[in-house]
Amino acid sequence: MRTLLFPCITIGCPMVKPRRSPAAGSARARLAALRRQKAERARRRKTLVRTGVAATTLATVVAVTIAVQSYKEGDDRPVVVPQGAAGPQGLVIPTGKDDAPVTLAVYEDFRCPGCGQVEDRLGPTINELQDEGKLRVEYHVLSLVDNIVPGKGSLRAASAAAAAQEAGKFREYHDVLFDNQPEETDDAFGNKDLLLTLADGIDGLNTPEFAERVRAGTHDTWAKKVQQSFDRQTAIQGTPAMFLDGGKTDLLKDPQHPLTAERLTQLVDTAAQAKTGR
């Protein structure tokens, strides 16, 4: 058994289209439901702000004990590493410029509510820092929640994100997934039709090749390998987690310095200046 720390942040976690299955209409209905969930979360978050509760940006950590048995069911298919993946085994998805002076390692699960809240607060700033050439992000796309709240949404979303990486659209699809994140107990991302519907708004992504990779689960074994690699280490106990330039301190778990967008920008600017002199 292993104790996983599952954080929840108190602030608030012409295009060629493939032929769709009859379930596509149902997927669109599910997407509409997800957007209603998001609107309700935003309404609750505004209420917290008005009452002053959201002034606390420190993560609240809940301990959940589970067995380390990530995806033990048989899958004899070869591991298909998405093009451009980094690291010794190709288990990391990099975004941003290769020569960016600062690197941010991000550990996320597309079903993790704390991850969704962090993306909501910091995602635009992370993207801006990448676009300015200051920051390279290395995403470790995990499937923790499937082991905590039974389902397949974490795995299938991670696999679909790897398929998006193949198409050069990982960052865009990553943002869309978090922008439409379901409630933690809702395994909506286990629906492949929904994962394809979410790709409709990204120019050049929802091609027959992408659809085939999602439907076939081409990158499932890769996503499982990412999670299994995470299971073998002990330094990081849950998601979300962020580390700057190989540091050992999780930026999201520093009670003295809550990670706001302004603080992240300051940290990146300071590190970049120290390396480049400007």
Coordinates of C-alpha atoms in Angstrom, one line a residue:
M1 CA 0.0 0.0 0.0
R2 CA 1.1 3.6 -0.6
T3 CA -0.2 6.8 0.6
L4 CA -0.9 9.3 -2.2
L5 CA -1.4 12.9 -1.4
F6 CA -4.1 14.2 -3.6
P7 CA -4.1 18.1 -3.4
C8 CA -7.2 20.2 -3.9
I9 CA -6.6 24.0 -4.1
T10 CA -8.9 26.1 -2.0
I11 CA -9.1 28.8 -4.6
G12 CA -12.0 27.6 -6.4
C13 CA -8.4 21.8 -10.2
P14 CA -11.9 24.1 -43.7
M15 CA -10.9 21.1 -41.7
V16 CA -11.0 17.4 -42.5
K17 CA -13.2 15.7 -40.0
P18 CA -13.2 12.0 -39.3
R19 CA -16.4 10.0 -39.7
R20 CA -18.3 9.9 -36.4
S21 CA -20.0 7.1 -34.6
P22 CA -23.7 7.3 -33.7
A23 CA -22.5 8.2 -30.2
A24 CA -21.2 11.6 -31.4
G25 CA -24.5 13.3 -30.5
S26 CA -24.3 11.8 -27.0
A27 CA -20.7 13.1 -26.8
R28 CA -21.9 16.6 -27.6
A29 CA -24.5 16.3 -24.9
R30 CA -21.8 15.3 -22.5
L31 CA -19.7 18.3 -23.5
A32 CA -22.6 20.6 -22.8
A33 CA -23.0 19.0 -19.4
L34 CA -19.3 19.5 -18.7
R35 CA -19.6 23.2 -19.6
R36 CA -22.5 23.5 -17.2
Q37 CA -20.4 21.9 -14.5
K38 CA -17.6 24.4 -15.3
A39 CA -20.0 27.3 -15.0
E40 CA -21.2 26.1 -11.6
R41 CA -17.6 25.7 -10.4
A42 CA -16.9 29.3 -11.5
R43 CA -20.0 30.5 -9.7
R44 CA -18.9 28.8 -6.5
R45 CA -15.4 30.2 -6.9
K46 CA -16.8 33.7 -7.2
T47 CA -18.9 33.2 -4.1
L48 CA -15.7 32.2 -2.2
V49 CA -14.0 35.3 -3.5
R50 CA -16.8 37.5 -2.3
T51 CA -16.8 35.9 1.2
G52 CA -13.0 36.1 1.5
V53 CA -12.4 32.3 1.6
A54 CA -10.4 32.3 -1.6
A55 CA -7.8 34.6 -0.1
T56 CA -6.1 31.4 1.0
T57 CA -4.1 30.0 -1.9
L58 CA -2.4 27.3 0.1
A59 CA -3.1 23.8 -1.1
T60 CA -5.2 21.6 1.2
V61 CA -3.8 18.0 1.1
V62 CA -6.0 15.0 1.5
A63 CA -4.3 11.6 2.0
V64 CA -5.7 8.7 0.1
T65 CA -4.3 5.2 0.5
I66 CA -4.3 3.0 -2.5
A67 CA -2.5 -0.1 -3.7
V68 CA 0.2 0.5 -6.4
Q69 CA -1.4 -1.6 -9.1
S70 CA -1.5 0.8 -12.0
Y71 CA -3.0 -0.9 -15.0
K72 CA -2.1 -4.5 -14.3
E73 CA -4.5 -5.8 -16.9
G74 CA -2.8 -7.3 -19.8
D75 CA -1.9 -5.1 -22.8
D76 CA 0.8 -6.8 -24.9
R77 CA 0.9 -4.0 -27.5
P78 CA 4.2 -2.2 -28.0
V79 CA 4.7 1.2 -26.3
V80 CA 4.2 3.9 -29.0
V81 CA 6.1 6.9 -27.8
P82 CA 4.6 10.1 -29.3
Q83 CA 6.8 12.1 -31.6
G84 CA 8.8 14.7 -29.9
A85 CA 8.5 13.1 -26.4
A86 CA 11.6 13.7 -24.2
G87 CA 13.5 12.0 -21.4
P88 CA 15.4 8.7 -21.4
Q89 CA 12.3 6.6 -22.2
G90 CA 10.3 9.3 -24.0
L91 CA 7.9 9.7 -21.1
V92 CA 7.8 13.5 -21.0
I93 CA 5.9 15.9 -23.3
P94 CA 7.9 19.1 -23.8
T95 CA 6.3 22.4 -24.8
G96 CA 7.9 25.8 -25.4
K97 CA 11.2 26.5 -27.1
D98 CA 14.1 24.1 -26.8
D99 CA 16.5 26.8 -25.9
A100 CA 14.3 28.5 -23.3
P101 CA 16.6 29.3 -20.3
V102 CA 14.1 28.0 -17.6
T103 CA 12.4 24.6 -17.3
L104 CA 9.2 23.8 -15.4
A105 CA 8.4 20.2 -14.7
V106 CA 4.7 19.7 -14.3
Y107 CA 3.0 16.5 -13.0
E108 CA -0.7 16.4 -13.8
D109 CA -3.7 14.2 -14.3
F110 CA -6.5 15.4 -16.6
R111 CA -9.1 14.1 -14.0
C112 CA -7.4 15.7 -11.0
P113 CA -9.5 18.6 -9.7
G114 CA -6.4 20.2 -8.0
C115 CA -4.7 20.2 -11.4
G116 CA -7.7 21.8 -13.0
Q117 CA -7.7 24.6 -10.4
V118 CA -3.9 25.2 -10.9
E119 CA -4.3 25.3 -14.6
D120 CA -7.2 27.8 -14.2
R121 CA -5.0 30.0 -12.1
L122 CA -1.6 29.6 -13.8
G123 CA -2.2 28.1 -17.2
P124 CA -2.4 31.5 -19.1
T125 CA 0.8 32.7 -17.4
I126 CA 2.7 29.5 -18.2
N127 CA 1.6 29.8 -21.9
E128 CA 2.7 33.5 -21.9
L129 CA 6.1 32.7 -20.5
Q130 CA 6.6 30.0 -23.1
D131 CA 5.5 32.3 -25.9
E132 CA 8.1 34.9 -24.7
G133 CA 10.8 32.2 -25.0
K134 CA 11.6 32.2 -21.3
L135 CA 10.1 28.9 -20.3
R136 CA 10.1 25.3 -21.5
V137 CA 7.5 23.0 -19.8
E138 CA 8.0 19.3 -19.4
Y139 CA 4.6 17.6 -18.8
H140 CA 4.4 14.3 -16.9
V141 CA 0.9 13.2 -17.9
L142 CA -0.3 10.8 -15.1
S143 CA -3.3 8.6 -14.6
L144 CA -3.7 8.6 -10.8
V145 CA -7.4 9.3 -10.5
D146 CA -8.4 6.2 -12.3
N147 CA -6.9 4.3 -9.3
I148 CA -8.7 6.5 -6.8
V149 CA -12.1 7.0 -8.4
P150 CA -12.5 4.0 -10.7
G151 CA -12.7 4.8 -14.4
K152 CA -10.6 5.1 -17.5
G153 CA -10.8 8.8 -18.2
S154 CA -7.3 9.7 -16.9
L155 CA -5.7 7.0 -19.1
R156 CA -7.8 7.8 -22.2
A157 CA -7.3 11.5 -21.9
A158 CA -3.5 11.0 -21.5
S159 CA -3.5 8.7 -24.5
A160 CA -5.5 11.2 -26.6
A161 CA -3.1 14.0 -25.5
A162 CA -0.2 11.9 -26.8
A163 CA -2.1 11.5 -30.1
A164 CA -2.4 15.3 -30.1
Q165 CA 1.4 15.5 -29.5
E166 CA 1.8 13.4 -32.7
A167 CA -0.1 16.1 -34.5
G168 CA 1.9 18.9 -33.0
K169 CA -1.1 20.1 -31.0
F170 CA -0.4 18.9 -27.4
R171 CA -0.5 22.3 -25.7
E172 CA -3.8 23.3 -27.4
Y173 CA -5.5 20.0 -26.6
H174 CA -4.1 20.0 -23.0
D175 CA -5.7 23.4 -22.5
V176 CA -9.0 22.2 -24.0
L177 CA -9.1 19.1 -21.7
F178 CA -8.6 21.2 -18.6
D179 CA -11.0 23.9 -19.8
N180 CA -13.7 21.1 -20.0
Q181 CA -12.6 19.0 -17.1
P182 CA -15.5 17.0 -15.5
E183 CA -16.1 16.6 -11.8
E184 CA -13.7 14.2 -10.2
T185 CA -16.3 11.5 -9.9
D186 CA -17.5 11.9 -13.5
D187 CA -15.5 9.6 -15.8
A188 CA -16.5 11.7 -18.8
F189 CA -13.0 11.5 -20.4
G190 CA -13.5 7.7 -20.6
N191 CA -15.8 8.5 -23.5
K192 CA -13.7 8.5 -26.7
D193 CA -16.4 10.3 -28.7
L194 CA -16.2 13.1 -26.2
L195 CA -12.4 13.2 -26.5
L196 CA -12.8 13.6 -30.3
T197 CA -15.5 16.2 -30.0
L198 CA -13.2 18.3 -27.8
A199 CA -10.7 18.3 -30.6
D200 CA -13.1 19.9 -33.0
G201 CA -12.2 23.5 -32.0
I202 CA -8.4 23.0 -32.6
D203 CA -7.4 23.7 -36.1
G204 CA -5.8 20.8 -37.9
L205 CA -6.2 18.3 -35.0
N206 CA -9.3 16.3 -35.6
T207 CA -8.0 14.4 -38.6
P208 CA -8.8 10.7 -39.5
E209 CA -5.3 9.8 -38.1
F210 CA -5.9 11.5 -34.8
A211 CA -9.3 9.8 -34.5
E212 CA -7.8 6.4 -35.3
R213 CA -5.2 6.8 -32.6
V214 CA -7.8 7.9 -30.0
R215 CA -10.2 5.1 -30.9
A216 CA -7.5 2.4 -31.0
G217 CA -5.8 3.6 -27.9
T218 CA -2.5 3.7 -29.8
H219 CA -0.7 5.5 -26.9
D220 CA -2.4 3.6 -24.0
T221 CA 0.7 1.6 -23.3
W222 CA 2.8 4.8 -23.3
A223 CA 0.4 6.4 -20.8
K224 CA 0.5 3.3 -18.6
K225 CA 4.3 3.4 -18.7
V226 CA 4.4 7.1 -17.6
Q227 CA 2.2 6.2 -14.6
Q228 CA 4.2 3.1 -13.8
S229 CA 7.4 5.1 -13.8
F230 CA 5.8 7.6 -11.4
D231 CA 4.7 4.7 -9.2
R232 CA 8.3 3.5 -8.8
Q233 CA 9.5 6.8 -7.4
T234 CA 8.7 8.2 -3.9
A235 CA 9.8 11.8 -4.0
I236 CA 6.5 13.1 -5.5
Q237 CA 3.3 11.8 -3.8
G238 CA 0.5 13.2 -5.9
T239 CA -0.7 15.7 -8.4
P240 CA -0.5 18.6 -9.1
A241 CA 3.2 19.2 -8.6
M242 CA 5.6 21.7 -10.2
F243 CA 9.4 22.0 -10.0
L244 CA 11.6 24.7 -11.4
D245 CA 14.9 23.9 -13.1
G246 CA 15.4 20.6 -11.5
G247 CA 14.7 21.9 -8.0
K248 CA 13.5 19.5 -5.2
T249 CA 10.9 21.9 -3.8
D250 CA 7.3 21.6 -5.1
L251 CA 6.3 25.2 -5.9
L252 CA 2.7 24.3 -5.0
K253 CA 3.6 23.2 -1.5
D254 CA 5.4 26.2 -0.2
P255 CA 3.2 27.6 2.6
Q256 CA 5.3 30.8 2.9
H257 CA 5.1 31.6 -0.8
P258 CA 1.8 30.6 -2.4
L259 CA 2.3 30.2 -6.2
T260 CA 0.3 33.0 -7.8
A261 CA 0.7 34.0 -11.4
E262 CA 2.8 37.0 -10.3
R263 CA 5.1 34.8 -8.2
L264 CA 5.6 32.3 -11.0
T265 CA 6.5 35.1 -13.4
Q266 CA 9.0 36.5 -10.9
L267 CA 10.6 33.1 -10.3
V268 CA 11.0 32.5 -14.1
D269 CA 12.3 36.0 -14.8
T270 CA 14.8 35.8 -12.0
A271 CA 16.1 32.4 -13.1
A272 CA 16.2 33.5 -16.8
Q273 CA 18.2 36.7 -15.9
A274 CA 20.6 34.7 -13.8
K275 CA 21.4 32.4 -16.8
T276 CA 21.3 34.9 -19.7
G277 CA 22.3 38.2 -18.0
R278 CA 19.2 40.0 -19.3

